[in-house]
Amino acid sequence: MSEAVSSPVSELASEPGAVDPLPLTGERTVPGIAEENYWFRRHEIVYADLLPRCAGKTVLEAGSGEGYGANMIADVAARVTGLDYDVSAVEHVRVAYPRVEMVQGNLAALPFEDASVDVVVNFQVIEHLWDQAQFLRECLRVLRPGGELLISTPNRITFSPGRDTPLNPFHTRELNAAELSELLVEAGFRVDVMAGVHHGPELAALDEKWGGSLIDAQIERALAGEPWPADLAADVAAVRTEDFVLRIPEANPAWDPDIDASLDLVAVAVRP
């Protein structure tokens, strides 16, 4: 996107001992960039709300990217291992987040023993994979019986509405809730939760301010290559994690009743 403006999240990059950020390629979310703050916070809410499921556990984050999420998990987990195919990301995490044990490898053939971890975390990654079914089978293999796969992905219905191919050029296949559930069940999982990420009241007000969609307002400026209006830049930079709502229902089956209107899908799948 276009040039950054100062914001609370940009202060992360100037903290004592901070390392140089990974380049912004469009394929992953990077903290510390004001104009990326909306997407960063939208990803962060899922980590924040699902952290209790990682408490005291041996956790693998498959597709750990920049590493900020694995570092959050390290606050509560007994052990966190990150896995990423990108060598530069692996090296970055080793320097920036030393509590995370990093491994370079392919998600289609996880380099871990059978039944070796309690939790696999996979947030905003499966939509990038060519063989999603194979990856899920690998997750099942490395989980201990009763272990959980925590997974999130953009909701195809709202992320690429009315399209046969994903809007994002880095996505191979996007899913709706029924498709994600079907993939998980076919891989051998039991789906215990299917939740959705939604805008809370503050973001709903910003949607109204920006002609119905804060997301569209950002994408429009980015695709046009135009400078952002100062008030749009300020609104995006001020978005907080708590401005998003992750609706995890208690009913059985535990599906968010508004799942098809959600921004991102969040599933908790269990190895029987």
Tab-separated table of C-alpha atoms in Angstrom:
chain	number	residue	atom	x	y	z
A	1	MET	CA	0.000	0.000	0.000
A	2	SER	CA	1.041	3.648	-0.098
A	3	GLU	CA	3.365	5.429	2.288
A	4	ALA	CA	2.821	4.841	5.986
A	5	VAL	CA	1.707	7.313	8.586
A	6	SER	CA	2.587	7.224	12.272
A	7	SER	CA	0.360	5.157	14.545
A	8	PRO	CA	0.514	3.177	17.804
A	9	VAL	CA	1.365	-0.012	15.943
A	10	SER	CA	4.270	1.632	14.103
A	11	GLU	CA	5.964	2.142	17.468
A	12	LEU	CA	6.615	-1.609	17.559
A	13	ALA	CA	9.356	-1.214	14.984
A	14	SER	CA	11.254	1.330	17.090
A	15	GLU	CA	11.289	-0.541	20.401
A	16	PRO	CA	14.754	-1.164	21.909
A	17	GLY	CA	16.222	-4.343	20.481
A	18	ALA	CA	13.717	-4.483	17.622
A	19	VAL	CA	14.953	-6.043	14.388
A	20	ASP	CA	14.358	-4.866	10.845
A	21	PRO	CA	10.842	-5.815	9.722
A	22	LEU	CA	10.201	-8.348	6.985
A	23	PRO	CA	9.366	-6.726	3.649
A	24	LEU	CA	5.690	-6.206	2.933
A	25	THR	CA	4.962	-8.482	-0.029
A	26	GLY	CA	1.174	-8.694	0.194
A	27	GLU	CA	1.406	-12.394	1.030
A	28	ARG	CA	1.697	-12.008	4.799
A	29	THR	CA	0.700	-9.540	7.486
A	30	VAL	CA	3.507	-7.540	9.079
A	31	PRO	CA	3.153	-5.539	12.315
A	32	GLY	CA	4.491	-2.021	12.658
A	33	ILE	CA	3.080	-0.622	9.382
A	34	ALA	CA	0.328	1.915	9.958
A	35	GLU	CA	-1.549	1.313	6.712
A	36	GLU	CA	-1.523	-2.444	7.376
A	37	ASN	CA	-2.892	-1.963	10.884
A	38	TYR	CA	-6.476	-2.972	10.041
A	39	TRP	CA	-5.358	-6.356	8.679
A	40	PHE	CA	-2.847	-6.890	11.466
A	41	ARG	CA	-5.488	-6.280	14.171
A	42	ARG	CA	-8.012	-8.452	12.315
A	43	HIS	CA	-5.524	-11.332	12.463
A	44	GLU	CA	-4.467	-10.563	16.025
A	45	ILE	CA	-7.989	-10.949	17.473
A	46	VAL	CA	-7.992	-14.665	16.642
A	47	TYR	CA	-4.680	-15.248	18.422
A	48	ALA	CA	-5.867	-13.238	21.425
A	49	ASP	CA	-9.189	-15.048	21.800
A	50	LEU	CA	-7.824	-18.570	21.260
A	51	LEU	CA	-4.730	-18.254	23.461
A	52	PRO	CA	-6.413	-20.118	26.370
A	53	ARG	CA	-6.557	-23.241	24.171
A	54	CYS	CA	-2.745	-23.134	23.965
A	55	ALA	CA	-2.104	-22.705	27.705
A	56	GLY	CA	0.427	-25.238	29.002
A	57	LYS	CA	0.426	-27.086	25.660
A	58	THR	CA	3.025	-28.105	23.103
A	59	VAL	CA	2.056	-25.957	20.121
A	60	LEU	CA	3.050	-26.003	16.460
A	61	GLU	CA	2.243	-22.953	14.372
A	62	ALA	CA	2.225	-24.243	10.805
A	63	GLY	CA	2.861	-21.254	8.574
A	64	SER	CA	4.113	-18.849	11.234
A	65	GLY	CA	5.007	-16.009	8.849
A	66	GLU	CA	6.431	-12.935	10.581
A	67	GLY	CA	6.217	-14.700	13.941
A	68	TYR	CA	4.252	-12.202	16.035
A	69	GLY	CA	1.476	-14.763	16.624
A	70	ALA	CA	3.837	-17.534	17.691
A	71	ASN	CA	5.392	-15.056	20.089
A	72	MET	CA	1.956	-14.339	21.585
A	73	ILE	CA	1.397	-18.078	22.007
A	74	ALA	CA	4.759	-18.326	23.804
A	75	ASP	CA	3.252	-16.246	26.628
A	76	VAL	CA	1.029	-19.172	27.632
A	77	ALA	CA	2.269	-22.394	25.999
A	78	ALA	CA	4.750	-24.875	27.417
A	79	ARG	CA	6.586	-24.924	24.076
A	80	VAL	CA	6.041	-23.253	20.702
A	81	THR	CA	7.519	-24.377	17.415
A	82	GLY	CA	7.044	-22.311	14.283
A	83	LEU	CA	7.216	-23.772	10.795
A	84	ASP	CA	7.540	-21.773	7.596
A	85	TYR	CA	8.734	-22.497	4.066
A	86	ASP	CA	10.281	-19.029	3.621
A	87	VAL	CA	13.921	-19.058	4.772
A	88	SER	CA	13.945	-15.285	5.354
A	89	ALA	CA	10.890	-15.562	7.630
A	90	VAL	CA	12.508	-18.397	9.589
A	91	GLU	CA	15.679	-16.362	10.122
A	92	HIS	CA	13.658	-13.274	11.074
A	93	VAL	CA	11.670	-15.130	13.753
A	94	ARG	CA	14.819	-16.665	15.245
A	95	VAL	CA	16.230	-13.183	15.819
A	96	ALA	CA	13.042	-11.257	16.621
A	97	TYR	CA	11.253	-13.856	18.781
A	98	PRO	CA	13.836	-16.133	20.426
A	99	ARG	CA	11.194	-17.919	22.537
A	100	VAL	CA	9.899	-19.538	19.343
A	101	GLU	CA	11.756	-22.593	18.062
A	102	MET	CA	11.771	-22.216	14.272
A	103	VAL	CA	11.902	-24.956	11.651
A	104	GLN	CA	12.063	-24.482	7.891
A	105	GLY	CA	9.880	-26.927	5.984
A	106	ASN	CA	6.951	-27.746	3.737
A	107	LEU	CA	3.401	-27.707	5.110
A	108	ALA	CA	2.467	-30.582	2.801
A	109	ALA	CA	4.926	-32.841	4.651
A	110	LEU	CA	5.263	-31.601	8.231
A	111	PRO	CA	8.761	-32.486	9.544
A	112	PHE	CA	7.450	-33.778	12.882
A	113	GLU	CA	6.728	-37.192	14.354
A	114	ASP	CA	3.261	-38.701	14.607
A	115	ALA	CA	1.247	-37.628	17.680
A	116	SER	CA	3.942	-35.187	18.820
A	117	VAL	CA	2.009	-31.958	19.540
A	118	ASP	CA	-1.088	-30.914	21.490
A	119	VAL	CA	-2.192	-28.004	19.300
A	120	VAL	CA	-1.611	-26.999	15.681
A	121	VAL	CA	-2.258	-23.334	14.893
A	122	ASN	CA	-2.856	-22.340	11.264
A	123	PHE	CA	-4.163	-18.804	10.879
A	124	GLN	CA	-4.673	-17.183	7.467
A	125	VAL	CA	-2.569	-19.798	5.677
A	126	ILE	CA	-4.695	-22.609	4.222
A	127	GLU	CA	-6.029	-20.312	1.481
A	128	HIS	CA	-2.433	-20.054	0.171
A	129	LEU	CA	-1.930	-23.830	-0.169
A	130	TRP	CA	-2.335	-25.859	-3.336
A	131	ASP	CA	-3.098	-29.162	-1.582
A	132	GLN	CA	-5.280	-28.187	1.352
A	133	ALA	CA	-6.502	-31.737	2.007
A	134	GLN	CA	-2.951	-33.100	2.259
A	135	PHE	CA	-2.013	-30.360	4.722
A	136	LEU	CA	-4.983	-31.176	6.952
A	137	ARG	CA	-4.099	-34.872	6.919
A	138	GLU	CA	-0.604	-33.905	8.054
A	139	CYS	CA	-2.070	-31.826	10.893
A	140	LEU	CA	-4.124	-34.821	12.003
A	141	ARG	CA	-1.025	-37.037	11.912
A	142	VAL	CA	1.148	-34.834	14.143
A	143	LEU	CA	-1.596	-34.143	16.700
A	144	ARG	CA	-1.993	-36.323	19.760
A	145	PRO	CA	-5.427	-37.940	20.248
A	146	GLY	CA	-7.721	-35.224	21.558
A	147	GLY	CA	-5.411	-32.535	20.182
A	148	GLU	CA	-6.824	-29.455	18.496
A	149	LEU	CA	-6.291	-27.769	15.167
A	150	LEU	CA	-7.036	-24.043	15.436
A	151	ILE	CA	-7.552	-22.666	11.948
A	152	SER	CA	-8.671	-19.388	10.402
A	153	THR	CA	-9.154	-18.315	6.813
A	154	PRO	CA	-10.957	-15.535	4.927
A	155	ASN	CA	-14.625	-16.270	4.332
A	156	ARG	CA	-14.956	-16.666	0.559
A	157	ILE	CA	-18.501	-15.274	0.601
A	158	THR	CA	-17.415	-11.882	1.918
A	159	PHE	CA	-13.744	-11.774	0.869
A	160	SER	CA	-14.198	-12.484	-2.857
A	161	PRO	CA	-17.947	-12.033	-3.344
A	162	GLY	CA	-19.396	-13.340	-6.575
A	163	ARG	CA	-16.040	-14.522	-7.920
A	164	ASP	CA	-14.905	-17.964	-9.083
A	165	THR	CA	-11.260	-17.102	-8.407
A	166	PRO	CA	-9.856	-15.353	-5.308
A	167	LEU	CA	-9.423	-11.588	-5.367
A	168	ASN	CA	-6.038	-11.956	-3.656
A	169	PRO	CA	-3.419	-13.197	-6.167
A	170	PHE	CA	-1.626	-15.123	-3.389
A	171	HIS	CA	-4.699	-17.237	-2.609
A	172	THR	CA	-5.184	-20.574	-4.366
A	173	ARG	CA	-8.631	-21.468	-3.016
A	174	GLU	CA	-10.863	-19.639	-0.564
A	175	LEU	CA	-13.541	-21.417	1.442
A	176	ASN	CA	-16.938	-20.807	2.982
A	177	ALA	CA	-17.865	-22.379	6.322
A	178	ALA	CA	-19.463	-25.486	4.833
A	179	GLU	CA	-16.468	-26.107	2.565
A	180	LEU	CA	-13.973	-25.686	5.397
A	181	SER	CA	-15.989	-28.025	7.623
A	182	GLU	CA	-16.180	-30.623	4.840
A	183	LEU	CA	-12.402	-30.513	4.316
A	184	LEU	CA	-11.763	-30.952	8.031
A	185	VAL	CA	-14.168	-33.885	8.387
A	186	GLU	CA	-12.766	-35.609	5.294
A	187	ALA	CA	-9.270	-35.317	6.814
A	188	GLY	CA	-10.491	-37.135	9.932
A	189	PHE	CA	-11.258	-34.250	12.288
A	190	ARG	CA	-14.330	-33.556	14.409
A	191	VAL	CA	-15.357	-29.898	14.058
A	192	ASP	CA	-16.241	-28.582	17.515
A	193	VAL	CA	-16.467	-24.855	16.732
A	194	MET	CA	-17.087	-22.821	13.585
A	195	ALA	CA	-16.869	-19.162	14.539
A	196	GLY	CA	-16.683	-15.919	12.606
A	197	VAL	CA	-14.774	-12.662	12.918
A	198	HIS	CA	-17.027	-9.605	12.610
A	199	HIS	CA	-16.719	-5.843	12.911
A	200	GLY	CA	-17.667	-4.484	16.309
A	201	PRO	CA	-19.541	-1.180	16.798
A	202	GLU	CA	-16.531	1.099	16.205
A	203	LEU	CA	-15.673	-0.557	12.898
A	204	ALA	CA	-19.326	-0.638	11.869
A	205	ALA	CA	-19.360	3.139	12.351
A	206	LEU	CA	-16.229	3.443	10.180
A	207	ASP	CA	-17.891	1.296	7.510
A	208	GLU	CA	-20.744	3.786	7.408
A	209	LYS	CA	-18.324	6.722	7.327
A	210	TRP	CA	-16.453	5.280	4.339
A	211	GLY	CA	-19.428	4.632	2.098
A	212	GLY	CA	-20.395	1.240	3.486
A	213	SER	CA	-17.008	-0.482	3.745
A	214	LEU	CA	-13.738	0.536	5.387
A	215	ILE	CA	-12.133	-2.445	3.615
A	216	ASP	CA	-13.247	-1.256	0.170
A	217	ALA	CA	-12.011	2.256	0.935
A	218	GLN	CA	-8.527	0.876	1.658
A	219	ILE	CA	-8.453	-1.434	-1.369
A	220	GLU	CA	-9.679	1.313	-3.699
A	221	ARG	CA	-6.795	3.620	-2.781
A	222	ALA	CA	-4.240	0.805	-2.900
A	223	LEU	CA	-5.309	-0.406	-6.360
A	224	ALA	CA	-5.435	3.150	-7.711
A	225	GLY	CA	-1.978	3.926	-6.336
A	226	GLU	CA	-3.348	7.140	-4.902
A	227	PRO	CA	-2.237	8.767	-1.640
A	228	TRP	CA	-4.613	8.036	1.202
A	229	PRO	CA	-6.717	10.876	2.597
A	230	ALA	CA	-5.369	11.864	5.996
A	231	ASP	CA	-8.579	10.874	7.768
A	232	LEU	CA	-8.596	7.390	6.197
A	233	ALA	CA	-4.979	6.849	7.208
A	234	ALA	CA	-5.788	8.015	10.740
A	235	ASP	CA	-8.874	5.786	10.997
A	236	VAL	CA	-6.957	2.697	9.842
A	237	ALA	CA	-3.996	3.412	12.122
A	238	ALA	CA	-6.326	3.734	15.127
A	239	VAL	CA	-8.045	0.331	14.702
A	240	ARG	CA	-7.675	-1.818	17.826
A	241	THR	CA	-7.756	-5.578	18.265
A	242	GLU	CA	-10.868	-5.250	20.427
A	243	ASP	CA	-12.713	-3.475	17.610
A	244	PHE	CA	-13.214	-6.941	16.094
A	245	VAL	CA	-15.557	-9.552	17.532
A	246	LEU	CA	-14.907	-13.284	17.339
A	247	ARG	CA	-18.311	-14.904	17.859
A	248	ILE	CA	-17.785	-18.318	19.432
A	249	PRO	CA	-21.241	-19.787	20.123
A	250	GLU	CA	-21.899	-22.249	22.923
A	251	ALA	CA	-24.667	-24.130	21.143
A	252	ASN	CA	-24.125	-27.625	19.787
A	253	PRO	CA	-23.356	-27.735	16.912
A	254	ALA	CA	-21.289	-24.663	17.744
A	255	TRP	CA	-21.716	-22.638	14.576
A	256	ASP	CA	-21.903	-18.858	14.551
A	257	PRO	CA	-25.474	-18.229	13.290
A	258	ASP	CA	-24.143	-15.327	11.190
A	259	ILE	CA	-21.212	-17.360	9.837
A	260	ASP	CA	-21.904	-16.574	6.175
A	261	ALA	CA	-21.709	-12.840	6.934
A	262	SER	CA	-18.403	-13.152	8.790
A	263	LEU	CA	-15.129	-11.675	7.558
A	264	ASP	CA	-12.944	-14.623	8.557
A	265	LEU	CA	-13.809	-18.196	9.493
A	266	VAL	CA	-12.329	-19.656	12.671
A	267	ALA	CA	-12.612	-23.377	13.365
A	268	VAL	CA	-11.588	-25.588	16.258
A	269	ALA	CA	-11.155	-29.150	14.978
A	270	VAL	CA	-10.259	-32.108	17.181
A	271	ARG	CA	-8.337	-35.277	16.417
A	272	PRO	CA	-10.607	-38.026	17.827
